[in-house]
Amino acid sequence: MTAARPRRTGILGGTFDPPHRAHLALAEAAHVALALERVLFIPAGDPWRKAGRAVSAAVDRLALVRAAVADLPWAEVSTIEVDRDGPTFTLDTVEALRAASPGDEWWFILGADALADLPRWREPVRLASLVRFAVARRGDEASAIVTADLRATVPGIEVRIDLVPMPLLDISATDIRARVRAGRSTASLLPDAVRAEIDARGMYRDT
Ligand code: ATP
Ligand code: MG
């Protein structure tokens, strides 16, 4: 029996409603900067942090994510959250992934806006003991990536963070949904294959 070599694996969780070019840029930047062997794209099943708005069906978002990464040999799509009933918590996902691949090294990849929300996730201290965070700037954060709130909630979080260099990309799924609804172009914001799936599924046309 040979012991498997630990793999350096990134996890990119998101609602992916829809997945867009900044998601791919973020994943690729982390893949390169941290020498990650693979990046798992994990669409949320029941995105409890977005309970305020209707989220597209998981089956549709999953199809879009599959289309987005189809040409990327280092990227994989995991249905672990889509397959689970009820709200999904990153901590549960990470614990399940770690149990399935013991010995691997894990990074949770996220934008600074999502990192700032970490204090409101389930058991952030425990999560920070299980993964490192690969963080990219998202907006005009002249301020520090680590907020006072986060530092107070997860003492020592700074040493668990790897900054991912990437150009600021002013792209959001919220803006893309609005553009599709208004019939405006999304050509520079979405991979062609994702745009084709959105069209084929008739997504984002109303509400
Ligand atoms: P929405 O507008 O619906 O919130 P979104 O564009 O923020 O969608 P999410 O699925 O919420 O996309 O984001 C998944 C992850 O990707 C988060 O960690 C988020 O910070 C990161 N991310 C999304 N867009 C960018 C971007 N333009 N630059 C850096 N990181 C991003
Ligand atoms: Mg978001």
JSON list of C-alpha atoms and ligand atoms in Angstrom, two decimals:
[
{"chain": "A", "resi": 1, "resn": "MET", "atom": "CA", "xyz": [0.00, 0.00, 0.00]},
{"chain": "A", "resi": 2, "resn": "THR", "atom": "CA", "xyz": [1.39, 3.38, -0.91]},
{"chain": "A", "resi": 3, "resn": "ALA", "atom": "CA", "xyz": [0.47, 6.49, 1.00]},
{"chain": "A", "resi": 4, "resn": "ALA", "atom": "CA", "xyz": [-1.16, 9.02, -1.28]},
{"chain": "A", "resi": 5, "resn": "ARG", "atom": "CA", "xyz": [0.77, 12.25, -1.72]},
{"chain": "A", "resi": 6, "resn": "PRO", "atom": "CA", "xyz": [-1.06, 15.13, -0.09]},
{"chain": "A", "resi": 7, "resn": "ARG", "atom": "CA", "xyz": [-2.77, 17.26, -2.68]},
{"chain": "A", "resi": 8, "resn": "ARG", "atom": "CA", "xyz": [-2.98, 20.99, -2.39]},
{"chain": "A", "resi": 9, "resn": "THR", "atom": "CA", "xyz": [-6.65, 21.63, -3.01]},
{"chain": "A", "resi": 10, "resn": "GLY", "atom": "CA", "xyz": [-8.61, 24.84, -3.28]},
{"chain": "A", "resi": 11, "resn": "ILE", "atom": "CA", "xyz": [-12.33, 25.14, -2.57]},
{"chain": "A", "resi": 12, "resn": "LEU", "atom": "CA", "xyz": [-14.28, 27.89, -4.29]},
{"chain": "A", "resi": 13, "resn": "GLY", "atom": "CA", "xyz": [-17.77, 28.01, -2.86]},
{"chain": "A", "resi": 14, "resn": "GLY", "atom": "CA", "xyz": [-20.42, 30.34, -4.14]},
{"chain": "A", "resi": 15, "resn": "THR", "atom": "CA", "xyz": [-23.97, 30.78, -5.20]},
{"chain": "A", "resi": 16, "resn": "PHE", "atom": "CA", "xyz": [-22.75, 31.00, -8.78]},
{"chain": "A", "resi": 17, "resn": "ASP", "atom": "CA", "xyz": [-25.99, 32.58, -9.96]},
{"chain": "A", "resi": 18, "resn": "PRO", "atom": "CA", "xyz": [-24.37, 32.79, -12.51]},
{"chain": "A", "resi": 19, "resn": "PRO", "atom": "CA", "xyz": [-20.65, 31.87, -12.45]},
{"chain": "A", "resi": 20, "resn": "HIS", "atom": "CA", "xyz": [-18.70, 34.62, -14.21]},
{"chain": "A", "resi": 21, "resn": "ARG", "atom": "CA", "xyz": [-15.25, 35.60, -15.41]},
{"chain": "A", "resi": 22, "resn": "ALA", "atom": "CA", "xyz": [-14.16, 36.96, -12.03]},
{"chain": "A", "resi": 23, "resn": "HIS", "atom": "CA", "xyz": [-14.86, 33.57, -10.42]},
{"chain": "A", "resi": 24, "resn": "LEU", "atom": "CA", "xyz": [-12.60, 31.94, -13.01]},
{"chain": "A", "resi": 25, "resn": "ALA", "atom": "CA", "xyz": [-9.94, 34.62, -12.59]},
{"chain": "A", "resi": 26, "resn": "LEU", "atom": "CA", "xyz": [-10.05, 34.16, -8.82]},
{"chain": "A", "resi": 27, "resn": "ALA", "atom": "CA", "xyz": [-9.74, 30.38, -9.08]},
{"chain": "A", "resi": 28, "resn": "GLU", "atom": "CA", "xyz": [-6.92, 30.60, -11.61]},
{"chain": "A", "resi": 29, "resn": "ALA", "atom": "CA", "xyz": [-5.04, 33.20, -9.57]},
{"chain": "A", "resi": 30, "resn": "ALA", "atom": "CA", "xyz": [-5.21, 30.96, -6.48]},
{"chain": "A", "resi": 31, "resn": "HIS", "atom": "CA", "xyz": [-4.26, 27.89, -8.55]},
{"chain": "A", "resi": 32, "resn": "VAL", "atom": "CA", "xyz": [-1.14, 29.67, -9.77]},
{"chain": "A", "resi": 33, "resn": "ALA", "atom": "CA", "xyz": [-0.13, 31.65, -6.68]},
{"chain": "A", "resi": 34, "resn": "LEU", "atom": "CA", "xyz": [-0.52, 28.75, -4.24]},
{"chain": "A", "resi": 35, "resn": "ALA", "atom": "CA", "xyz": [0.44, 25.93, -6.62]},
{"chain": "A", "resi": 36, "resn": "LEU", "atom": "CA", "xyz": [-2.90, 24.24, -6.06]},
{"chain": "A", "resi": 37, "resn": "GLU", "atom": "CA", "xyz": [-3.24, 20.95, -7.84]},
{"chain": "A", "resi": 38, "resn": "ARG", "atom": "CA", "xyz": [-6.98, 21.31, -8.17]},
{"chain": "A", "resi": 39, "resn": "VAL", "atom": "CA", "xyz": [-9.74, 23.74, -7.41]},
{"chain": "A", "resi": 40, "resn": "LEU", "atom": "CA", "xyz": [-13.17, 22.42, -6.48]},
{"chain": "A", "resi": 41, "resn": "PHE", "atom": "CA", "xyz": [-16.04, 24.65, -7.52]},
{"chain": "A", "resi": 42, "resn": "ILE", "atom": "CA", "xyz": [-18.85, 24.04, -5.04]},
{"chain": "A", "resi": 43, "resn": "PRO", "atom": "CA", "xyz": [-22.23, 25.60, -5.80]},
{"chain": "A", "resi": 44, "resn": "ALA", "atom": "CA", "xyz": [-24.29, 26.16, -2.66]},
{"chain": "A", "resi": 45, "resn": "GLY", "atom": "CA", "xyz": [-27.44, 24.09, -2.41]},
{"chain": "A", "resi": 46, "resn": "ASP", "atom": "CA", "xyz": [-29.56, 26.29, -0.18]},
{"chain": "A", "resi": 47, "resn": "PRO", "atom": "CA", "xyz": [-27.67, 29.56, 0.17]},
{"chain": "A", "resi": 48, "resn": "TRP", "atom": "CA", "xyz": [-28.73, 30.54, 3.67]},
{"chain": "A", "resi": 49, "resn": "ARG", "atom": "CA", "xyz": [-26.69, 33.76, 3.59]},
{"chain": "A", "resi": 50, "resn": "LYS", "atom": "CA", "xyz": [-28.81, 34.92, 0.65]},
{"chain": "A", "resi": 51, "resn": "ALA", "atom": "CA", "xyz": [-32.17, 34.09, 2.16]},
{"chain": "A", "resi": 52, "resn": "GLY", "atom": "CA", "xyz": [-33.44, 37.52, 1.18]},
{"chain": "A", "resi": 53, "resn": "ARG", "atom": "CA", "xyz": [-33.74, 36.83, -2.54]},
{"chain": "A", "resi": 54, "resn": "ALA", "atom": "CA", "xyz": [-34.82, 34.00, -4.78]},
{"chain": "A", "resi": 55, "resn": "VAL", "atom": "CA", "xyz": [-31.87, 31.98, -5.97]},
{"chain": "A", "resi": 56, "resn": "SER", "atom": "CA", "xyz": [-31.99, 30.00, -9.20]},
{"chain": "A", "resi": 57, "resn": "ALA", "atom": "CA", "xyz": [-32.55, 26.26, -8.98]},
{"chain": "A", "resi": 58, "resn": "ALA", "atom": "CA", "xyz": [-29.47, 24.31, -7.98]},
{"chain": "A", "resi": 59, "resn": "VAL", "atom": "CA", "xyz": [-29.73, 22.12, -11.08]},
{"chain": "A", "resi": 60, "resn": "ASP", "atom": "CA", "xyz": [-29.47, 25.21, -13.30]},
{"chain": "A", "resi": 61, "resn": "ARG", "atom": "CA", "xyz": [-26.61, 26.79, -11.36]},
{"chain": "A", "resi": 62, "resn": "LEU", "atom": "CA", "xyz": [-24.79, 23.45, -11.39]},
{"chain": "A", "resi": 63, "resn": "ALA", "atom": "CA", "xyz": [-25.10, 23.25, -15.17]},
{"chain": "A", "resi": 64, "resn": "LEU", "atom": "CA", "xyz": [-23.70, 26.77, -15.51]},
{"chain": "A", "resi": 65, "resn": "VAL", "atom": "CA", "xyz": [-20.72, 25.96, -13.30]},
{"chain": "A", "resi": 66, "resn": "ARG", "atom": "CA", "xyz": [-20.01, 22.79, -15.27]},
{"chain": "A", "resi": 67, "resn": "ALA", "atom": "CA", "xyz": [-20.05, 24.85, -18.48]},
{"chain": "A", "resi": 68, "resn": "ALA", "atom": "CA", "xyz": [-17.77, 27.47, -16.93]},
{"chain": "A", "resi": 69, "resn": "VAL", "atom": "CA", "xyz": [-14.97, 25.06, -15.98]},
{"chain": "A", "resi": 70, "resn": "ALA", "atom": "CA", "xyz": [-15.28, 22.49, -18.76]},
{"chain": "A", "resi": 71, "resn": "ASP", "atom": "CA", "xyz": [-12.01, 23.59, -20.40]},
{"chain": "A", "resi": 72, "resn": "LEU", "atom": "CA", "xyz": [-9.95, 23.89, -17.20]},
{"chain": "A", "resi": 73, "resn": "PRO", "atom": "CA", "xyz": [-7.99, 20.71, -16.45]},
{"chain": "A", "resi": 74, "resn": "TRP", "atom": "CA", "xyz": [-7.24, 21.78, -12.86]},
{"chain": "A", "resi": 75, "resn": "ALA", "atom": "CA", "xyz": [-10.87, 22.56, -12.01]},
{"chain": "A", "resi": 76, "resn": "GLU", "atom": "CA", "xyz": [-13.54, 20.17, -10.76]},
{"chain": "A", "resi": 77, "resn": "VAL", "atom": "CA", "xyz": [-17.18, 20.63, -9.82]},
{"chain": "A", "resi": 78, "resn": "SER", "atom": "CA", "xyz": [-18.42, 19.13, -6.56]},
{"chain": "A", "resi": 79, "resn": "THR", "atom": "CA", "xyz": [-22.11, 18.53, -5.94]},
{"chain": "A", "resi": 80, "resn": "ILE", "atom": "CA", "xyz": [-21.58, 17.95, -2.21]},
{"chain": "A", "resi": 81, "resn": "GLU", "atom": "CA", "xyz": [-23.69, 20.96, -1.19]},
{"chain": "A", "resi": 82, "resn": "VAL", "atom": "CA", "xyz": [-26.31, 20.63, -3.92]},
{"chain": "A", "resi": 83, "resn": "ASP", "atom": "CA", "xyz": [-26.85, 16.99, -2.90]},
{"chain": "A", "resi": 84, "resn": "ARG", "atom": "CA", "xyz": [-27.42, 17.85, 0.74]},
{"chain": "A", "resi": 85, "resn": "ASP", "atom": "CA", "xyz": [-30.86, 18.75, 2.07]},
{"chain": "A", "resi": 86, "resn": "GLY", "atom": "CA", "xyz": [-31.43, 21.94, 3.97]},
{"chain": "A", "resi": 87, "resn": "PRO", "atom": "CA", "xyz": [-29.01, 24.80, 4.50]},
{"chain": "A", "resi": 88, "resn": "THR", "atom": "CA", "xyz": [-25.40, 24.10, 3.73]},
{"chain": "A", "resi": 89, "resn": "PHE", "atom": "CA", "xyz": [-22.57, 25.27, 5.93]},
{"chain": "A", "resi": 90, "resn": "THR", "atom": "CA", "xyz": [-18.99, 25.57, 4.76]},
{"chain": "A", "resi": 91, "resn": "LEU", "atom": "CA", "xyz": [-17.80, 23.88, 7.94]},
{"chain": "A", "resi": 92, "resn": "ASP", "atom": "CA", "xyz": [-19.82, 20.73, 7.16]},
{"chain": "A", "resi": 93, "resn": "THR", "atom": "CA", "xyz": [-18.55, 20.72, 3.58]},
{"chain": "A", "resi": 94, "resn": "VAL", "atom": "CA", "xyz": [-14.93, 21.09, 4.63]},
{"chain": "A", "resi": 95, "resn": "GLU", "atom": "CA", "xyz": [-15.23, 18.35, 7.25]},
{"chain": "A", "resi": 96, "resn": "ALA", "atom": "CA", "xyz": [-16.75, 15.97, 4.69]},
{"chain": "A", "resi": 97, "resn": "LEU", "atom": "CA", "xyz": [-14.09, 16.74, 2.10]},
{"chain": "A", "resi": 98, "resn": "ARG", "atom": "CA", "xyz": [-11.29, 16.31, 4.61]},
{"chain": "A", "resi": 99, "resn": "ALA", "atom": "CA", "xyz": [-12.70, 12.99, 5.78]},
{"chain": "A", "resi": 100, "resn": "ALA", "atom": "CA", "xyz": [-12.81, 11.77, 2.17]},
{"chain": "A", "resi": 101, "resn": "SER", "atom": "CA", "xyz": [-9.21, 12.84, 1.42]},
{"chain": "A", "resi": 102, "resn": "PRO", "atom": "CA", "xyz": [-7.27, 12.70, 4.68]},
{"chain": "A", "resi": 103, "resn": "GLY", "atom": "CA", "xyz": [-3.83, 14.27, 4.54]},
{"chain": "A", "resi": 104, "resn": "ASP", "atom": "CA", "xyz": [-4.62, 16.76, 1.81]},
{"chain": "A", "resi": 105, "resn": "GLU", "atom": "CA", "xyz": [-4.00, 20.47, 2.33]},
{"chain": "A", "resi": 106, "resn": "TRP", "atom": "CA", "xyz": [-6.96, 22.78, 1.92]},
{"chain": "A", "resi": 107, "resn": "TRP", "atom": "CA", "xyz": [-7.50, 26.38, 1.00]},
{"chain": "A", "resi": 108, "resn": "PHE", "atom": "CA", "xyz": [-10.87, 28.07, 0.98]},
{"chain": "A", "resi": 109, "resn": "ILE", "atom": "CA", "xyz": [-10.75, 30.64, -1.82]},
{"chain": "A", "resi": 110, "resn": "LEU", "atom": "CA", "xyz": [-12.83, 33.79, -1.45]},
{"chain": "A", "resi": 111, "resn": "GLY", "atom": "CA", "xyz": [-13.14, 37.46, -2.16]},
{"chain": "A", "resi": 112, "resn": "ALA", "atom": "CA", "xyz": [-12.62, 40.03, 0.58]},
{"chain": "A", "resi": 113, "resn": "ASP", "atom": "CA", "xyz": [-16.37, 40.69, 0.77]},
{"chain": "A", "resi": 114, "resn": "ALA", "atom": "CA", "xyz": [-16.98, 37.07, 1.68]},
{"chain": "A", "resi": 115, "resn": "LEU", "atom": "CA", "xyz": [-14.09, 37.05, 4.17]},
{"chain": "A", "resi": 116, "resn": "ALA", "atom": "CA", "xyz": [-15.64, 40.02, 5.97]},
{"chain": "A", "resi": 117, "resn": "ASP", "atom": "CA", "xyz": [-18.77, 37.92, 6.41]},
{"chain": "A", "resi": 118, "resn": "LEU", "atom": "CA", "xyz": [-16.85, 35.03, 8.02]},
{"chain": "A", "resi": 119, "resn": "PRO", "atom": "CA", "xyz": [-17.74, 36.03, 11.62]},
{"chain": "A", "resi": 120, "resn": "ARG", "atom": "CA", "xyz": [-21.35, 35.15, 10.78]},
{"chain": "A", "resi": 121, "resn": "TRP", "atom": "CA", "xyz": [-20.56, 31.72, 9.37]},
{"chain": "A", "resi": 122, "resn": "ARG", "atom": "CA", "xyz": [-20.89, 28.57, 11.44]},
{"chain": "A", "resi": 123, "resn": "GLU", "atom": "CA", "xyz": [-17.95, 28.06, 13.85]},
{"chain": "A", "resi": 124, "resn": "PRO", "atom": "CA", "xyz": [-15.43, 30.30, 12.09]},
{"chain": "A", "resi": 125, "resn": "VAL", "atom": "CA", "xyz": [-12.66, 29.49, 14.59]},
{"chain": "A", "resi": 126, "resn": "ARG", "atom": "CA", "xyz": [-12.99, 25.80, 13.90]},
{"chain": "A", "resi": 127, "resn": "LEU", "atom": "CA", "xyz": [-13.21, 26.40, 10.14]},
{"chain": "A", "resi": 128, "resn": "ALA", "atom": "CA", "xyz": [-10.00, 28.47, 10.30]},
{"chain": "A", "resi": 129, "resn": "SER", "atom": "CA", "xyz": [-8.26, 25.53, 11.96]},
{"chain": "A", "resi": 130, "resn": "LEU", "atom": "CA", "xyz": [-9.20, 23.23, 9.07]},
{"chain": "A", "resi": 131, "resn": "VAL", "atom": "CA", "xyz": [-8.44, 25.40, 6.02]},
{"chain": "A", "resi": 132, "resn": "ARG", "atom": "CA", "xyz": [-6.24, 28.29, 5.06]},
{"chain": "A", "resi": 133, "resn": "PHE", "atom": "CA", "xyz": [-7.97, 31.18, 3.33]},
{"chain": "A", "resi": 134, "resn": "ALA", "atom": "CA", "xyz": [-6.90, 32.31, -0.13]},
{"chain": "A", "resi": 135, "resn": "VAL", "atom": "CA", "xyz": [-8.23, 35.85, -0.38]},
{"chain": "A", "resi": 136, "resn": "ALA", "atom": "CA", "xyz": [-8.46, 38.29, -3.29]},
{"chain": "A", "resi": 137, "resn": "ARG", "atom": "CA", "xyz": [-9.43, 41.93, -3.08]},
{"chain": "A", "resi": 138, "resn": "ARG", "atom": "CA", "xyz": [-12.84, 42.57, -4.50]},
{"chain": "A", "resi": 139, "resn": "GLY", "atom": "CA", "xyz": [-13.60, 46.27, -4.43]},
{"chain": "A", "resi": 140, "resn": "ASP", "atom": "CA", "xyz": [-11.90, 49.48, -3.50]},
{"chain": "A", "resi": 141, "resn": "GLU", "atom": "CA", "xyz": [-10.72, 48.11, -0.17]},
{"chain": "A", "resi": 142, "resn": "ALA", "atom": "CA", "xyz": [-8.22, 50.75, 0.72]},
{"chain": "A", "resi": 143, "resn": "SER", "atom": "CA", "xyz": [-8.73, 49.36, 4.20]},
{"chain": "A", "resi": 144, "resn": "ALA", "atom": "CA", "xyz": [-7.28, 46.16, 5.58]},
{"chain": "A", "resi": 145, "resn": "ILE", "atom": "CA", "xyz": [-8.55, 42.82, 4.31]},
{"chain": "A", "resi": 146, "resn": "VAL", "atom": "CA", "xyz": [-9.01, 41.68, 7.91]},
{"chain": "A", "resi": 147, "resn": "THR", "atom": "CA", "xyz": [-11.75, 43.70, 9.60]},
{"chain": "A", "resi": 148, "resn": "ALA", "atom": "CA", "xyz": [-11.76, 44.43, 13.33]},
{"chain": "A", "resi": 149, "resn": "ASP", "atom": "CA", "xyz": [-14.86, 42.25, 13.61]},
{"chain": "A", "resi": 150, "resn": "LEU", "atom": "CA", "xyz": [-13.06, 39.33, 12.00]},
{"chain": "A", "resi": 151, "resn": "ARG", "atom": "CA", "xyz": [-9.92, 39.77, 14.09]},
{"chain": "A", "resi": 152, "resn": "ALA", "atom": "CA", "xyz": [-12.02, 39.78, 17.27]},
{"chain": "A", "resi": 153, "resn": "THR", "atom": "CA", "xyz": [-14.02, 36.71, 16.23]},
{"chain": "A", "resi": 154, "resn": "VAL", "atom": "CA", "xyz": [-11.11, 34.64, 14.94]},
{"chain": "A", "resi": 155, "resn": "PRO", "atom": "CA", "xyz": [-7.96, 35.65, 16.82]},
{"chain": "A", "resi": 156, "resn": "GLY", "atom": "CA", "xyz": [-4.86, 34.93, 14.77]},
{"chain": "A", "resi": 157, "resn": "ILE", "atom": "CA", "xyz": [-6.77, 34.84, 11.48]},
{"chain": "A", "resi": 158, "resn": "GLU", "atom": "CA", "xyz": [-4.00, 36.85, 9.79]},
{"chain": "A", "resi": 159, "resn": "VAL", "atom": "CA", "xyz": [-1.61, 33.91, 9.76]},
{"chain": "A", "resi": 160, "resn": "ARG", "atom": "CA", "xyz": [-4.25, 31.68, 8.16]},
{"chain": "A", "resi": 161, "resn": "ILE", "atom": "CA", "xyz": [-4.66, 33.98, 5.15]},
{"chain": "A", "resi": 162, "resn": "ASP", "atom": "CA", "xyz": [-2.76, 33.90, 1.86]},
{"chain": "A", "resi": 163, "resn": "LEU", "atom": "CA", "xyz": [-3.38, 36.94, -0.31]},
{"chain": "A", "resi": 164, "resn": "VAL", "atom": "CA", "xyz": [-4.06, 36.06, -3.93]},
{"chain": "A", "resi": 165, "resn": "PRO", "atom": "CA", "xyz": [-2.77, 38.65, -6.39]},
{"chain": "A", "resi": 166, "resn": "MET", "atom": "CA", "xyz": [-5.34, 39.38, -9.03]},
{"chain": "A", "resi": 167, "resn": "PRO", "atom": "CA", "xyz": [-6.52, 42.49, -10.86]},
{"chain": "A", "resi": 168, "resn": "LEU", "atom": "CA", "xyz": [-9.66, 44.10, -9.48]},
{"chain": "A", "resi": 169, "resn": "LEU", "atom": "CA", "xyz": [-12.56, 42.95, -11.63]},
{"chain": "A", "resi": 170, "resn": "ASP", "atom": "CA", "xyz": [-15.75, 44.92, -11.38]},
{"chain": "A", "resi": 171, "resn": "ILE", "atom": "CA", "xyz": [-17.99, 41.94, -12.08]},
{"chain": "A", "resi": 172, "resn": "SER", "atom": "CA", "xyz": [-20.83, 40.60, -9.96]},
{"chain": "A", "resi": 173, "resn": "ALA", "atom": "CA", "xyz": [-23.58, 38.08, -10.54]},
{"chain": "A", "resi": 174, "resn": "THR", "atom": "CA", "xyz": [-26.08, 40.67, -9.30]},
{"chain": "A", "resi": 175, "resn": "ASP", "atom": "CA", "xyz": [-25.10, 43.02, -12.11]},
{"chain": "A", "resi": 176, "resn": "ILE", "atom": "CA", "xyz": [-25.15, 40.21, -14.67]},
{"chain": "A", "resi": 177, "resn": "ARG", "atom": "CA", "xyz": [-28.68, 39.16, -13.68]},
{"chain": "A", "resi": 178, "resn": "ALA", "atom": "CA", "xyz": [-29.83, 42.75, -14.08]},
{"chain": "A", "resi": 179, "resn": "ARG", "atom": "CA", "xyz": [-28.16, 43.00, -17.48]},
{"chain": "A", "resi": 180, "resn": "VAL", "atom": "CA", "xyz": [-29.79, 39.83, -18.81]},
{"chain": "A", "resi": 181, "resn": "ARG", "atom": "CA", "xyz": [-33.16, 41.02, -17.54]},
{"chain": "A", "resi": 182, "resn": "ALA", "atom": "CA", "xyz": [-32.66, 44.37, -19.29]},
{"chain": "A", "resi": 183, "resn": "GLY", "atom": "CA", "xyz": [-31.41, 42.75, -22.49]},
{"chain": "A", "resi": 184, "resn": "ARG", "atom": "CA", "xyz": [-27.96, 44.33, -22.14]},
{"chain": "A", "resi": 185, "resn": "SER", "atom": "CA", "xyz": [-24.70, 42.69, -23.17]},
{"chain": "A", "resi": 186, "resn": "THR", "atom": "CA", "xyz": [-22.85, 40.30, -20.86]},
{"chain": "A", "resi": 187, "resn": "ALA", "atom": "CA", "xyz": [-20.22, 39.30, -23.41]},
{"chain": "A", "resi": 188, "resn": "SER", "atom": "CA", "xyz": [-17.21, 40.57, -21.47]},
{"chain": "A", "resi": 189, "resn": "LEU", "atom": "CA", "xyz": [-18.51, 39.27, -18.14]},
{"chain": "A", "resi": 190, "resn": "LEU", "atom": "CA", "xyz": [-19.38, 35.64, -18.86]},
{"chain": "A", "resi": 191, "resn": "PRO", "atom": "CA", "xyz": [-17.62, 32.75, -20.59]},
{"chain": "A", "resi": 192, "resn": "ASP", "atom": "CA", "xyz": [-19.40, 32.03, -23.88]},
{"chain": "A", "resi": 193, "resn": "ALA", "atom": "CA", "xyz": [-20.45, 28.56, -22.72]},
{"chain": "A", "resi": 194, "resn": "VAL", "atom": "CA", "xyz": [-22.15, 30.02, -19.64]},
{"chain": "A", "resi": 195, "resn": "ARG", "atom": "CA", "xyz": [-23.97, 32.62, -21.70]},
{"chain": "A", "resi": 196, "resn": "ALA", "atom": "CA", "xyz": [-25.23, 29.91, -24.03]},
{"chain": "A", "resi": 197, "resn": "GLU", "atom": "CA", "xyz": [-26.56, 27.87, -21.07]},
{"chain": "A", "resi": 198, "resn": "ILE", "atom": "CA", "xyz": [-28.30, 30.92, -19.59]},
{"chain": "A", "resi": 199, "resn": "ASP", "atom": "CA", "xyz": [-29.99, 31.52, -22.93]},
{"chain": "A", "resi": 200, "resn": "ALA", "atom": "CA", "xyz": [-30.93, 27.87, -23.40]},
{"chain": "A", "resi": 201, "resn": "ARG", "atom": "CA", "xyz": [-32.46, 27.74, -19.91]},
{"chain": "A", "resi": 202, "resn": "GLY", "atom": "CA", "xyz": [-34.15, 31.12, -20.19]},
{"chain": "A", "resi": 203, "resn": "MET", "atom": "CA", "xyz": [-32.62, 32.26, -16.90]},
{"chain": "A", "resi": 204, "resn": "TYR", "atom": "CA", "xyz": [-32.80, 35.77, -15.37]},
{"chain": "A", "resi": 205, "resn": "ARG", "atom": "CA", "xyz": [-35.42, 37.04, -17.76]},
{"chain": "A", "resi": 206, "resn": "ASP", "atom": "CA", "xyz": [-37.93, 38.03, -15.11]},
{"chain": "A", "resi": 207, "resn": "THR", "atom": "CA", "xyz": [-38.05, 39.26, -11.51]},
{"chain": "B", "resi": 1, "resn": "ATP", "atom": "P1", "xyz": [-23.89, 37.99, -6.09]},
{"chain": "B", "resi": 1, "resn": "ATP", "atom": "O1", "xyz": [-23.78, 39.33, -6.75]},
{"chain": "B", "resi": 1, "resn": "ATP", "atom": "O2", "xyz": [-25.15, 37.24, -6.40]},
{"chain": "B", "resi": 1, "resn": "ATP", "atom": "O3", "xyz": [-23.56, 38.02, -4.61]},
{"chain": "B", "resi": 1, "resn": "ATP", "atom": "P2", "xyz": [-21.17, 37.25, -6.74]},
{"chain": "B", "resi": 1, "resn": "ATP", "atom": "O4", "xyz": [-20.72, 37.82, -8.03]},
{"chain": "B", "resi": 1, "resn": "ATP", "atom": "O5", "xyz": [-20.74, 37.94, -5.48]},
{"chain": "B", "resi": 1, "resn": "ATP", "atom": "O6", "xyz": [-22.74, 37.07, -6.76]},
{"chain": "B", "resi": 1, "resn": "ATP", "atom": "P3", "xyz": [-20.85, 34.75, -5.42]},
{"chain": "B", "resi": 1, "resn": "ATP", "atom": "O7", "xyz": [-21.33, 33.42, -5.90]},
{"chain": "B", "resi": 1, "resn": "ATP", "atom": "O8", "xyz": [-21.60, 35.42, -4.33]},
{"chain": "B", "resi": 1, "resn": "ATP", "atom": "O9", "xyz": [-20.73, 35.73, -6.69]},
{"chain": "B", "resi": 1, "resn": "ATP", "atom": "O10", "xyz": [-19.33, 34.68, -5.00]},
{"chain": "B", "resi": 1, "resn": "ATP", "atom": "C1", "xyz": [-18.59, 33.49, -4.80]},
{"chain": "B", "resi": 1, "resn": "ATP", "atom": "C2", "xyz": [-17.17, 33.88, -4.37]},
{"chain": "B", "resi": 1, "resn": "ATP", "atom": "O11", "xyz": [-16.51, 34.57, -5.45]},
{"chain": "B", "resi": 1, "resn": "ATP", "atom": "C3", "xyz": [-17.12, 34.83, -3.16]},
{"chain": "B", "resi": 1, "resn": "ATP", "atom": "O12", "xyz": [-16.03, 34.44, -2.34]},
{"chain": "B", "resi": 1, "resn": "ATP", "atom": "C4", "xyz": [-16.84, 36.18, -3.79]},
{"chain": "B", "resi": 1, "resn": "ATP", "atom": "O13", "xyz": [-16.15, 37.05, -2.92]},
{"chain": "B", "resi": 1, "resn": "ATP", "atom": "C5", "xyz": [-15.98, 35.81, -4.99]},
{"chain": "B", "resi": 1, "resn": "ATP", "atom": "N1", "xyz": [-16.07, 36.79, -6.06]},
{"chain": "B", "resi": 1, "resn": "ATP", "atom": "C6", "xyz": [-17.15, 37.03, -6.84]},
{"chain": "B", "resi": 1, "resn": "ATP", "atom": "N2", "xyz": [-16.93, 38.02, -7.71]},
{"chain": "B", "resi": 1, "resn": "ATP", "atom": "C7", "xyz": [-15.66, 38.45, -7.47]},
{"chain": "B", "resi": 1, "resn": "ATP", "atom": "C8", "xyz": [-14.84, 39.48, -8.04]},
{"chain": "B", "resi": 1, "resn": "ATP", "atom": "N3", "xyz": [-15.29, 40.29, -9.00]},
{"chain": "B", "resi": 1, "resn": "ATP", "atom": "N4", "xyz": [-13.57, 39.62, -7.56]},
{"chain": "B", "resi": 1, "resn": "ATP", "atom": "C9", "xyz": [-13.13, 38.81, -6.56]},
{"chain": "B", "resi": 1, "resn": "ATP", "atom": "N5", "xyz": [-13.84, 37.83, -5.99]},
{"chain": "B", "resi": 1, "resn": "ATP", "atom": "C10", "xyz": [-15.10, 37.64, -6.42]},
{"chain": "B", "resi": 2, "resn": "MG", "atom": "MG", "xyz": [-21.65, 37.65, -3.64]}
]
